[in-house]
Amino acid sequence: MLSTRPSHNQQKPFFSESVDKSKPKASSASSKKTSKKRQEEKRVQSSPSEGRTVNLSVQEILDRCNESDCRQVFEINLNGQALEQIPSLKEFPKLKILDIGCNRLKQVLPHDLEKNSDLRELKLYANNITEITGLDSCKELNNLLLQHNKIKCIGKGLQHLRKLKVLRLDSNRLSKIDHREIGCCSQLTVLDISCNNITDVSALNSLPALEELDLSNNKITKIPDIGRCKKIQELDISRNHISDLAGLRGLSNLTILRIENNDITSLDSLGKLRCLQELYLGNNSISAVKSFPSQFPCLEILDLSHNAIKTVDEMFVFSDISTLVELTVIGNPCESKDEISYHRRISQNIPSLEILDKVSLKRPSTGHSRVQPPMRPMSALQVLSAKQVEEQIKATLLEQESFEASIASRFSIVKDLVESLPSELKSQSRNGPLPELGAFDFNPVNASRPGTAGDGSRPTSRCSSRSRIAEARAFAAEHFYTNQS
């Protein structure tokens, strides 16, 4: 299944096909988005551009789905089959997921999906589609993926998709978004229109259910007031020409905000965002950060790389943000040539930091916890020298040798003890059981002590009372019963 959450640092969009309500930590989320983005690009690049056109019959589709009954087919994957038109799917009335991405489709005809009214997810990415058509019968559709096409305007293609929740139109040729085109999709929670030529996004106010919005890589110069979109939690407006953020002031639920590569000089117009956890401000012109602790009291990750902060002391105000664990300030005028000293000053004055300029400052906790701490890159101060490693290996070898010697010694003791057990008792037991002695069979006058009569032999084992009783019975049987006979 194609990923739908590409990296923010590349020129393609990022949202997931299936919306995940949980909000992962940004450092792990960024790596996941980057990985998924690379997978998507490979899929798009491998889209067939030459070769014969494939026409699939109903039986061929059934064979692909490993089914014999059309009514038991709920998902069909026709990705990368060099299709120029959608094959007949009217025999699959219960179809819910259709992947027809990476083909050569130029449009969806009205009759193509007419009988698939129960369709929930439609993937049409990486085709040659120029306009949105043929979806009027898909009234139950939740996810529509149209990224990497040639769509210039939305038009009336979404008018009947009132249950749509995820819409991807990134990497197309859109120049505008009209509220009359998307206002019908009032339940939309995820919208990705990145990598287009859009300049005005005021129509977004007609989407009050939005939770994730990607506007990156467009030609936006001003963010209008989108206060009606109060549910937005993740917003990406990076790689535009924005200088004023006043339009975001009412987004009280915002947790992740990306504003990299814009013309931002100050965040004062943004107001207070008490839920904000991740803020990415790289490649702007920000010179003052004094107001950050009061504006973003719950900040966990802050990227201020390549801005205009002049002195290290200005960043010490971040010590008032007790939740801050990751800070990136590389590329500012305050950056010192002595990187170790520079990092030490910052880490000493901001004790909550765990990662500074992508370098770990603290070792992971060694306590026994159910959730293991995330892997962090080690700093130069934490790397063990070759001499320390050698000493640890020697100590381990010595401990191992001592343990082996202890085991050998104990084994030798056990071996000697086993060898000292009497052998005569074993040979006598082969001739039959020993006769039982009565209370008056023993004559203390004529009897000698064990080991003093007969051949004078005496068993050497005294390891237990049971063996000693056995020895006494054997001695009595040998001497007393022989004398009586």
Tab-separated table of C-alpha atoms in Angstrom:
chain	number	residue	atom	x	y	z
A	1	MET	CA	0.000	0.000	0.000
A	2	LEU	CA	1.364	3.369	-0.973
A	3	SER	CA	2.459	5.633	1.832
A	4	THR	CA	0.827	9.006	2.064
A	5	ARG	CA	2.966	10.821	4.626
A	6	PRO	CA	6.104	12.120	2.879
A	7	SER	CA	8.830	14.123	4.510
A	8	HIS	CA	8.454	17.844	5.086
A	9	ASN	CA	12.025	18.405	4.001
A	10	GLN	CA	11.386	17.281	0.459
A	11	GLN	CA	9.235	18.673	-2.254
A	12	LYS	CA	6.353	16.247	-1.920
A	13	PRO	CA	3.481	15.841	0.548
A	14	PHE	CA	3.245	13.803	3.645
A	15	PHE	CA	-0.161	12.755	4.899
A	16	SER	CA	-1.021	9.141	5.671
A	17	GLU	CA	-3.601	7.184	3.724
A	18	SER	CA	-5.275	6.009	6.898
A	19	VAL	CA	-5.469	8.796	9.415
A	20	ASP	CA	-3.802	8.018	12.721
A	21	LYS	CA	-5.310	9.988	15.550
A	22	SER	CA	-2.338	9.476	17.838
A	23	LYS	CA	0.472	12.005	17.612
A	24	PRO	CA	3.908	10.430	17.677
A	25	LYS	CA	7.036	12.204	18.762
A	26	ALA	CA	8.443	14.380	16.025
A	27	SER	CA	11.948	12.966	15.891
A	28	SER	CA	10.576	9.479	15.197
A	29	ALA	CA	7.723	10.837	13.072
A	30	SER	CA	10.128	12.759	10.820
A	31	SER	CA	12.207	9.663	10.082
A	32	LYS	CA	9.069	7.633	9.362
A	33	LYS	CA	7.725	10.317	7.049
A	34	THR	CA	11.050	10.479	5.210
A	35	SER	CA	11.124	6.703	4.754
A	36	LYS	CA	7.522	6.622	3.529
A	37	LYS	CA	8.217	9.530	1.209
A	38	ARG	CA	11.103	7.687	-0.416
A	39	GLN	CA	8.911	4.651	-0.945
A	40	GLU	CA	6.280	6.811	-2.609
A	41	GLU	CA	8.806	8.435	-4.935
A	42	LYS	CA	10.093	5.023	-5.997
A	43	ARG	CA	6.546	3.925	-6.761
A	44	VAL	CA	5.901	7.054	-8.808
A	45	GLN	CA	9.193	6.774	-10.678
A	46	SER	CA	8.454	3.153	-11.529
A	47	SER	CA	5.100	4.102	-13.064
A	48	PRO	CA	4.945	2.595	-16.564
A	49	SER	CA	5.333	5.160	-19.336
A	50	GLU	CA	5.959	2.795	-22.241
A	51	GLY	CA	4.773	-0.630	-23.269
A	52	ARG	CA	1.555	-2.219	-24.400
A	53	THR	CA	-1.799	-1.352	-22.918
A	54	VAL	CA	-3.237	-4.045	-20.658
A	55	ASN	CA	-6.947	-4.873	-20.725
A	56	LEU	CA	-7.985	-7.042	-17.803
A	57	SER	CA	-10.981	-9.336	-17.889
A	58	VAL	CA	-13.184	-10.139	-14.905
A	59	GLN	CA	-11.570	-13.578	-14.594
A	60	GLU	CA	-8.075	-12.088	-14.583
A	61	ILE	CA	-9.074	-9.750	-11.778
A	62	LEU	CA	-10.530	-12.681	-9.831
A	63	ASP	CA	-7.281	-14.583	-10.288
A	64	ARG	CA	-5.330	-11.611	-8.952
A	65	CYS	CA	-7.557	-11.519	-5.888
A	66	ASN	CA	-7.420	-15.319	-5.402
A	67	GLU	CA	-11.206	-15.431	-5.419
A	68	SER	CA	-13.795	-17.273	-7.476
A	69	ASP	CA	-16.855	-15.211	-6.550
A	70	CYS	CA	-17.055	-11.545	-7.565
A	71	ARG	CA	-19.207	-10.803	-4.532
A	72	GLN	CA	-16.371	-11.845	-2.235
A	73	VAL	CA	-13.922	-9.293	-3.642
A	74	PHE	CA	-13.526	-6.255	-1.420
A	75	GLU	CA	-10.123	-4.951	-2.544
A	76	ILE	CA	-8.525	-4.805	-5.993
A	77	ASN	CA	-4.930	-3.749	-6.663
A	78	LEU	CA	-4.195	-2.785	-10.277
A	79	ASN	CA	-1.167	-0.630	-9.504
A	80	GLY	CA	1.357	-0.193	-12.301
A	81	GLN	CA	-0.421	-2.198	-15.022
A	82	ALA	CA	-0.058	0.320	-17.887
A	83	LEU	CA	-3.814	0.856	-17.933
A	84	GLU	CA	-5.203	3.657	-20.072
A	85	GLN	CA	-8.728	3.146	-18.816
A	86	ILE	CA	-10.356	1.512	-15.803
A	87	PRO	CA	-11.424	-2.062	-16.600
A	88	SER	CA	-15.040	-3.049	-16.106
A	89	LEU	CA	-15.728	-3.413	-12.380
A	90	LYS	CA	-19.512	-3.637	-12.452
A	91	GLU	CA	-19.275	-7.326	-11.481
A	92	PHE	CA	-17.740	-6.325	-8.107
A	93	PRO	CA	-20.564	-4.538	-6.262
A	94	LYS	CA	-18.983	-4.979	-2.798
A	95	LEU	CA	-15.653	-3.437	-3.744
A	96	LYS	CA	-14.390	-1.119	-1.011
A	97	ILE	CA	-10.724	-0.418	-1.885
A	98	LEU	CA	-9.429	0.175	-5.404
A	99	ASP	CA	-5.765	0.928	-6.153
A	100	ILE	CA	-5.269	1.945	-9.760
A	101	GLY	CA	-2.261	4.200	-9.223
A	102	CYS	CA	0.858	4.413	-11.398
A	103	ASN	CA	-0.961	3.864	-14.672
A	104	ARG	CA	-1.791	6.009	-17.738
A	105	LEU	CA	-5.323	7.107	-16.946
A	106	LYS	CA	-6.308	10.515	-18.292
A	107	GLN	CA	-9.760	10.572	-16.752
A	108	VAL	CA	-12.352	8.525	-14.905
A	109	LEU	CA	-15.405	8.037	-17.108
A	110	PRO	CA	-18.933	8.285	-15.590
A	111	HIS	CA	-19.674	4.574	-16.160
A	112	ASP	CA	-16.309	3.296	-14.812
A	113	LEU	CA	-17.357	3.207	-11.157
A	114	GLU	CA	-21.105	3.512	-11.574
A	115	LYS	CA	-21.818	0.112	-9.949
A	116	ASN	CA	-19.250	0.510	-7.161
A	117	SER	CA	-21.293	2.727	-4.891
A	118	ASP	CA	-19.832	1.122	-1.734
A	119	LEU	CA	-16.276	2.170	-2.566
A	120	ARG	CA	-14.475	3.648	0.473
A	121	GLU	CA	-10.902	4.190	-0.718
A	122	LEU	CA	-9.820	5.136	-4.240
A	123	LYS	CA	-6.166	5.503	-5.246
A	124	LEU	CA	-5.576	7.282	-8.539
A	125	TYR	CA	-2.113	8.713	-7.846
A	126	ALA	CA	0.641	8.943	-10.485
A	127	ASN	CA	-1.522	8.969	-13.607
A	128	ASN	CA	-2.138	11.599	-16.286
A	129	ILE	CA	-5.487	12.793	-14.972
A	130	THR	CA	-6.281	16.410	-15.859
A	131	GLU	CA	-9.681	16.830	-14.194
A	132	ILE	CA	-11.722	15.170	-11.455
A	133	THR	CA	-14.689	13.370	-13.019
A	134	GLY	CA	-16.666	10.132	-12.801
A	135	LEU	CA	-17.006	10.009	-9.002
A	136	ASP	CA	-20.675	10.990	-8.633
A	137	SER	CA	-21.748	7.447	-7.677
A	138	CYS	CA	-19.022	7.031	-5.009
A	139	LYS	CA	-21.013	8.684	-2.253
A	140	GLU	CA	-19.484	6.507	0.493
A	141	LEU	CA	-15.908	7.410	-0.423
A	142	ASN	CA	-13.662	8.288	2.553
A	143	ASN	CA	-10.153	8.404	1.046
A	144	LEU	CA	-9.310	9.885	-2.354
A	145	LEU	CA	-5.670	9.947	-3.473
A	146	LEU	CA	-4.995	12.024	-6.585
A	147	GLN	CA	-1.406	13.139	-6.009
A	148	HIS	CA	1.120	13.255	-8.865
A	149	ASN	CA	-1.316	14.011	-11.669
A	150	LYS	CA	-1.934	17.009	-13.963
A	151	ILE	CA	-5.058	18.488	-12.378
A	152	LYS	CA	-5.399	22.244	-12.861
A	153	CYS	CA	-8.637	22.816	-10.964
A	154	ILE	CA	-10.979	20.828	-8.737
A	155	GLY	CA	-14.151	21.910	-10.476
A	156	LYS	CA	-17.331	20.018	-9.596
A	157	GLY	CA	-15.646	16.633	-9.225
A	158	LEU	CA	-16.106	16.487	-5.443
A	159	GLN	CA	-19.685	17.702	-5.242
A	160	HIS	CA	-21.148	14.325	-4.261
A	161	LEU	CA	-18.333	13.174	-1.931
A	162	ARG	CA	-19.838	14.471	1.293
A	163	LYS	CA	-18.293	11.704	3.421
A	164	LEU	CA	-14.753	12.327	2.215
A	165	LYS	CA	-12.222	12.509	5.060
A	166	VAL	CA	-8.813	12.247	3.370
A	167	LEU	CA	-7.978	14.126	0.178
A	168	ARG	CA	-4.569	14.284	-1.481
A	169	LEU	CA	-4.077	16.664	-4.380
A	170	ASP	CA	-0.384	17.357	-3.905
A	171	SER	CA	2.029	17.529	-6.835
A	172	ASN	CA	-0.538	18.697	-9.361
A	173	ARG	CA	-1.012	21.988	-11.241
A	174	LEU	CA	-3.572	23.694	-9.012
A	175	SER	CA	-3.438	27.469	-8.940
A	176	LYS	CA	-6.439	28.152	-6.699
A	177	ILE	CA	-8.852	26.563	-4.230
A	178	ASP	CA	-12.455	27.764	-4.313
A	179	HIS	CA	-14.848	27.227	-1.403
A	180	ARG	CA	-17.547	26.226	-3.897
A	181	GLU	CA	-15.308	23.355	-5.004
A	182	ILE	CA	-14.404	21.895	-1.605
A	183	GLY	CA	-17.107	23.308	0.682
A	184	CYS	CA	-19.192	20.179	0.116
A	185	CYS	CA	-16.491	18.095	1.845
A	186	SER	CA	-17.263	19.447	5.288
A	187	GLN	CA	-16.124	16.200	6.998
A	188	LEU	CA	-12.623	16.401	5.548
A	189	THR	CA	-9.995	15.853	8.274
A	190	VAL	CA	-6.820	15.493	6.178
A	191	LEU	CA	-5.997	17.721	3.216
A	192	ASP	CA	-2.728	17.808	1.292
A	193	ILE	CA	-2.429	20.396	-1.491
A	194	SER	CA	1.335	20.861	-1.294
A	195	CYS	CA	3.593	21.231	-4.334
A	196	ASN	CA	1.165	23.268	-6.449
A	197	ASN	CA	0.939	26.913	-7.543
A	198	ILE	CA	-1.667	28.080	-5.026
A	199	THR	CA	-1.571	31.665	-3.777
A	200	ASP	CA	-4.840	32.024	-1.829
A	201	VAL	CA	-6.118	29.518	0.768
A	202	SER	CA	-9.006	31.483	2.288
A	203	ALA	CA	-11.417	28.773	1.078
A	204	LEU	CA	-10.114	26.503	3.850
A	205	ASN	CA	-12.503	28.173	6.274
A	206	SER	CA	-15.231	26.022	4.737
A	207	LEU	CA	-13.553	22.907	6.201
A	208	PRO	CA	-14.138	23.112	9.966
A	209	ALA	CA	-13.240	19.438	10.628
A	210	LEU	CA	-9.665	19.709	9.340
A	211	GLU	CA	-7.021	18.156	11.615
A	212	GLU	CA	-4.006	17.849	9.288
A	213	LEU	CA	-3.208	20.387	6.590
A	214	ASP	CA	-0.224	20.584	4.243
A	215	LEU	CA	0.235	23.783	2.238
A	216	SER	CA	3.990	23.491	1.698
A	217	ASN	CA	5.745	24.274	-1.591
A	218	ASN	CA	3.222	26.736	-2.963
A	219	LYS	CA	3.254	30.462	-3.725
A	220	ILE	CA	1.438	31.688	-0.637
A	221	THR	CA	2.445	35.120	0.620
A	222	LYS	CA	-0.147	35.581	3.340
A	223	ILE	CA	-2.087	33.241	5.587
A	224	PRO	CA	-5.690	34.477	5.912
A	225	ASP	CA	-7.646	34.069	9.109
A	226	ILE	CA	-8.510	30.368	9.268
A	227	GLY	CA	-9.910	30.547	12.781
A	228	ARG	CA	-12.888	28.379	11.803
A	229	CYS	CA	-10.510	25.432	11.427
A	230	LYS	CA	-10.078	25.147	15.174
A	231	LYS	CA	-9.419	21.394	15.101
A	232	ILE	CA	-6.173	21.619	13.146
A	233	GLN	CA	-3.394	19.805	14.990
A	234	GLU	CA	-0.702	19.519	12.316
A	235	LEU	CA	0.046	22.334	9.886
A	236	ASP	CA	2.806	22.624	7.296
A	237	ILE	CA	3.234	25.955	5.511
A	238	SER	CA	6.948	25.564	4.769
A	239	ARG	CA	8.595	26.681	1.519
A	240	ASN	CA	6.322	29.581	0.707
A	241	HIS	CA	6.775	33.377	0.865
A	242	ILE	CA	4.984	34.044	4.149
A	243	SER	CA	6.020	36.880	6.442
A	244	ASP	CA	2.976	37.269	8.698
A	245	LEU	CA	1.413	34.525	10.831
A	246	ALA	CA	-1.528	36.413	12.269
A	247	GLY	CA	-3.986	34.140	10.458
A	248	LEU	CA	-2.936	31.221	12.684
A	249	ARG	CA	-3.691	32.940	15.975
A	250	GLY	CA	-6.971	31.102	16.584
A	251	LEU	CA	-5.593	27.562	16.155
A	252	SER	CA	-5.580	26.650	19.834
A	253	ASN	CA	-5.255	22.874	19.228
A	254	LEU	CA	-2.141	23.118	17.084
A	255	THR	CA	0.536	20.643	18.201
A	256	ILE	CA	2.923	20.542	15.200
A	257	LEU	CA	3.773	23.613	13.132
A	258	ARG	CA	6.282	23.737	10.271
A	259	ILE	CA	7.247	27.145	8.898
A	260	GLU	CA	10.673	26.456	7.386
A	261	ASN	CA	11.955	28.403	4.381
A	262	ASN	CA	9.755	31.480	4.581
A	263	ASP	CA	10.316	35.182	5.312
A	264	ILE	CA	9.462	35.115	9.026
A	265	THR	CA	11.241	37.666	11.239
A	266	SER	CA	9.074	37.406	14.358
A	267	LEU	CA	6.468	35.120	15.912
A	268	ASP	CA	4.731	37.804	17.960
A	269	SER	CA	1.725	37.831	15.609
A	270	LEU	CA	1.218	34.112	16.254
A	271	GLY	CA	-0.002	34.712	19.789
A	272	LYS	CA	-0.015	31.973	22.445
A	273	LEU	CA	-0.246	28.341	21.416
A	274	ARG	CA	-0.339	26.410	24.672
A	275	CYS	CA	-0.726	22.993	23.025
A	276	LEU	CA	2.168	23.395	20.595
A	277	GLN	CA	4.749	20.633	21.031
A	278	GLU	CA	6.852	20.809	17.866
A	279	LEU	CA	7.921	23.997	16.107
A	280	TYR	CA	10.130	24.029	13.011
A	281	LEU	CA	11.456	27.477	12.044
A	282	GLY	CA	14.572	26.676	10.016
A	283	ASN	CA	15.791	29.012	7.279
A	284	ASN	CA	13.981	32.187	8.288
A	285	SER	CA	15.183	35.523	9.682
A	286	ILE	CA	14.190	35.250	13.352
A	287	SER	CA	16.433	37.224	15.681
A	288	ALA	CA	14.445	37.404	18.940
A	289	VAL	CA	13.237	34.429	20.994
A	290	LYS	CA	12.573	36.064	24.351
A	291	SER	CA	8.807	35.561	24.112
A	292	PHE	CA	8.942	31.840	23.313
A	293	PRO	CA	8.516	30.512	26.901
A	294	SER	CA	5.277	32.436	27.379
A	295	GLN	CA	3.997	31.748	23.857
A	296	PHE	CA	4.796	28.024	23.726
A	297	PRO	CA	4.991	26.697	27.305
A	298	CYS	CA	4.610	23.015	26.288
A	299	LEU	CA	7.193	22.982	23.514
A	300	GLU	CA	9.190	19.745	23.223
A	301	ILE	CA	11.038	20.132	19.910
A	302	LEU	CA	12.308	23.446	18.540
A	303	ASP	CA	14.225	23.941	15.303
A	304	LEU	CA	15.788	27.393	14.962
A	305	SER	CA	18.528	26.442	12.527
A	306	HIS	CA	19.782	29.020	10.031
A	307	ASN	CA	18.157	32.096	11.496
A	308	ALA	CA	19.568	35.372	12.859
A	309	ILE	CA	20.197	34.725	16.581
A	310	LYS	CA	23.352	36.646	17.456
A	311	THR	CA	24.370	35.446	20.924
A	312	VAL	CA	24.196	32.164	22.805
A	313	ASP	CA	22.893	33.938	25.896
A	314	GLU	CA	19.652	34.763	24.097
A	315	MET	CA	18.785	31.066	23.988
A	316	PHE	CA	19.091	30.589	27.748
A	317	VAL	CA	15.456	31.727	28.064
A	318	PHE	CA	14.517	28.247	26.875
A	319	SER	CA	15.353	26.997	30.358
A	320	ASP	CA	11.895	28.278	31.326
A	321	ILE	CA	10.346	25.654	29.015
A	322	SER	CA	10.654	22.583	31.225
A	323	THR	CA	9.346	20.231	28.521
A	324	LEU	CA	11.954	21.159	25.887
A	325	VAL	CA	14.077	18.100	25.052
A	326	GLU	CA	15.332	18.796	21.525
A	327	LEU	CA	16.841	22.019	20.191
A	328	THR	CA	18.481	22.793	16.842
A	329	VAL	CA	20.314	26.111	16.492
A	330	ILE	CA	23.019	25.320	13.970
A	331	GLY	CA	23.640	27.937	11.279
A	332	ASN	CA	22.986	31.014	13.439
A	333	PRO	CA	25.480	33.887	13.886
A	334	CYS	CA	25.934	32.820	17.527
A	335	GLU	CA	27.383	29.471	16.484
A	336	SER	CA	30.913	29.067	17.811
A	337	LYS	CA	33.830	27.476	16.052
A	338	ASP	CA	34.486	25.569	19.261
A	339	GLU	CA	31.459	23.311	18.951
A	340	ILE	CA	32.085	21.367	22.164
A	341	SER	CA	32.328	24.507	24.292
A	342	TYR	CA	29.351	26.010	22.492
A	343	HIS	CA	27.186	22.956	23.139
A	344	ARG	CA	28.365	22.708	26.742
A	345	ARG	CA	27.226	26.245	27.522
A	346	ILE	CA	23.780	25.637	26.081
A	347	SER	CA	23.299	22.264	27.763
A	348	GLN	CA	24.406	23.593	31.152
A	349	ASN	CA	21.916	26.436	31.017
A	350	ILE	CA	19.033	24.358	29.598
A	351	PRO	CA	19.138	21.220	31.767
A	352	SER	CA	16.031	19.616	30.227
A	353	LEU	CA	17.720	19.190	26.821
A	354	GLU	CA	18.445	15.687	25.591
A	355	ILE	CA	19.352	16.451	21.977
A	356	LEU	CA	21.206	19.539	20.760
A	357	ASP	CA	21.879	20.047	17.043
A	358	LYS	CA	20.975	16.377	16.417
A	359	VAL	CA	23.548	15.203	18.987
A	360	SER	CA	22.536	13.359	22.142
A	361	LEU	CA	23.522	14.990	25.424
A	362	LYS	CA	22.378	12.314	27.865
A	363	ARG	CA	22.702	8.569	28.048
A	364	PRO	CA	19.471	6.559	27.932
A	365	SER	CA	18.131	5.525	31.318
A	366	THR	CA	19.366	2.120	32.569
A	367	GLY	CA	16.342	1.546	34.779
A	368	HIS	CA	14.010	-1.338	34.079
A	369	SER	CA	11.014	0.134	32.328
A	370	ARG	CA	8.441	-1.354	30.037
A	371	VAL	CA	9.039	1.188	27.291
A	372	GLN	CA	12.601	1.364	26.067
A	373	PRO	CA	14.008	4.862	25.474
A	374	PRO	CA	14.427	5.874	21.825
A	375	MET	CA	17.811	5.386	20.226
A	376	ARG	CA	19.753	8.617	20.222
A	377	PRO	CA	22.999	9.462	18.419
A	378	MET	CA	25.968	9.472	20.800
A	379	SER	CA	28.005	12.584	21.381
A	380	ALA	CA	31.782	12.651	21.172
A	381	LEU	CA	32.009	12.789	24.971
A	382	GLN	CA	30.172	9.482	25.295
A	383	VAL	CA	32.172	7.430	22.837
A	384	LEU	CA	34.437	4.891	24.624
A	385	SER	CA	38.134	5.033	23.801
A	386	ALA	CA	39.967	1.975	22.491
A	387	LYS	CA	41.889	1.670	25.747
A	388	GLN	CA	38.723	1.564	27.835
A	389	VAL	CA	37.266	-1.116	25.596
A	390	GLU	CA	40.451	-3.178	25.880
A	391	GLU	CA	40.430	-2.962	29.685
A	392	GLN	CA	36.800	-4.063	29.822
A	393	ILE	CA	37.561	-7.075	27.604
A	394	LYS	CA	40.505	-8.107	29.807
A	395	ALA	CA	38.412	-7.858	32.971
A	396	THR	CA	35.715	-9.989	31.375
A	397	LEU	CA	38.243	-12.661	30.337
A	398	LEU	CA	39.731	-12.820	33.834
A	399	GLU	CA	36.299	-13.231	35.338
A	400	GLN	CA	35.538	-16.004	32.892
A	401	GLU	CA	38.777	-17.861	33.713
A	402	SER	CA	38.063	-17.611	37.447
A	403	PHE	CA	34.604	-19.017	36.915
A	404	GLU	CA	35.959	-21.936	34.868
A	405	ALA	CA	38.541	-22.766	37.583
A	406	SER	CA	35.834	-22.738	40.243
A	407	ILE	CA	33.660	-25.120	38.234
A	408	ALA	CA	36.634	-27.487	37.622
A	409	SER	CA	37.462	-27.577	41.345
A	410	ARG	CA	33.909	-28.409	42.354
A	411	PHE	CA	33.692	-31.102	39.709
A	412	SER	CA	36.916	-32.681	41.020
A	413	ILE	CA	35.496	-32.865	44.556
A	414	VAL	CA	32.343	-34.564	43.337
A	415	LYS	CA	34.385	-37.017	41.256
A	416	ASP	CA	36.571	-38.006	44.244
A	417	LEU	CA	33.489	-38.496	46.395
A	418	VAL	CA	31.865	-40.809	43.833
A	419	GLU	CA	35.044	-42.856	43.457
A	420	SER	CA	35.300	-43.328	47.230
A	421	LEU	CA	32.004	-45.227	47.457
A	422	PRO	CA	32.417	-48.987	48.385
A	423	SER	CA	32.601	-51.445	45.535
A	424	GLU	CA	32.059	-54.619	47.664
A	425	LEU	CA	28.526	-53.644	48.576
A	426	LYS	CA	27.690	-53.511	44.942
A	427	SER	CA	29.107	-57.018	44.265
A	428	GLN	CA	27.309	-58.606	47.250
A	429	SER	CA	23.977	-57.201	46.213
A	430	ARG	CA	24.227	-59.157	42.972
A	431	ASN	CA	24.026	-62.503	44.884
A	432	GLY	CA	20.576	-61.648	46.225
A	433	PRO	CA	19.079	-59.627	49.018
A	434	LEU	CA	20.743	-59.608	52.402
A	435	PRO	CA	19.050	-61.730	55.065
A	436	GLU	CA	17.084	-59.823	57.603
A	437	LEU	CA	18.437	-60.034	61.145
A	438	GLY	CA	16.269	-60.757	64.147
A	439	ALA	CA	16.520	-59.053	67.466
A	440	PHE	CA	18.626	-61.926	68.964
A	441	ASP	CA	20.700	-62.839	65.924
A	442	PHE	CA	23.499	-60.521	66.931
A	443	ASN	CA	26.006	-61.876	69.493
A	444	PRO	CA	27.905	-59.010	71.044
A	445	VAL	CA	30.359	-61.382	72.697
A	446	ASN	CA	31.656	-63.057	69.572
A	447	ALA	CA	31.182	-60.109	67.312
A	448	SER	CA	33.974	-57.874	66.335
A	449	ARG	CA	33.589	-54.247	65.336
A	450	PRO	CA	33.256	-53.616	61.671
A	451	GLY	CA	36.620	-53.529	60.055
A	452	THR	CA	38.422	-55.545	62.745
A	453	ALA	CA	37.569	-59.146	61.826
A	454	GLY	CA	37.624	-61.326	58.749
A	455	ASP	CA	39.867	-60.022	56.039
A	456	GLY	CA	40.194	-56.748	57.888
A	457	SER	CA	38.695	-54.793	55.001
A	458	ARG	CA	36.700	-51.718	55.842
A	459	PRO	CA	34.614	-49.542	53.569
A	460	THR	CA	35.942	-46.018	53.460
A	461	SER	CA	32.684	-44.205	52.737
A	462	ARG	CA	31.043	-42.392	55.658
A	463	CYS	CA	29.023	-39.936	53.670
A	464	SER	CA	25.553	-40.854	55.060
A	465	SER	CA	23.813	-42.835	57.797
A	466	ARG	CA	22.099	-45.043	55.226
A	467	SER	CA	25.383	-46.224	53.755
A	468	ARG	CA	26.755	-46.884	57.205
A	469	ILE	CA	23.732	-49.090	58.064
A	470	ALA	CA	24.231	-50.974	54.815
A	471	GLU	CA	27.883	-51.549	55.684
A	472	ALA	CA	26.939	-52.885	59.147
A	473	ARG	CA	24.425	-55.329	57.698
A	474	ALA	CA	26.943	-56.565	55.189
A	475	PHE	CA	29.544	-57.050	57.919
A	476	ALA	CA	27.045	-58.981	60.080
A	477	ALA	CA	25.992	-61.198	57.207
A	478	GLU	CA	29.585	-62.052	56.398
A	479	HIS	CA	30.832	-62.812	59.930
A	480	PHE	CA	27.914	-63.917	62.099
A	481	TYR	CA	25.973	-66.054	59.660
A	482	THR	CA	29.177	-67.741	58.560
A	483	ASN	CA	30.102	-68.584	62.174
A	484	GLN	CA	26.617	-70.036	62.895
A	485	SER	CA	26.763	-72.309	59.922
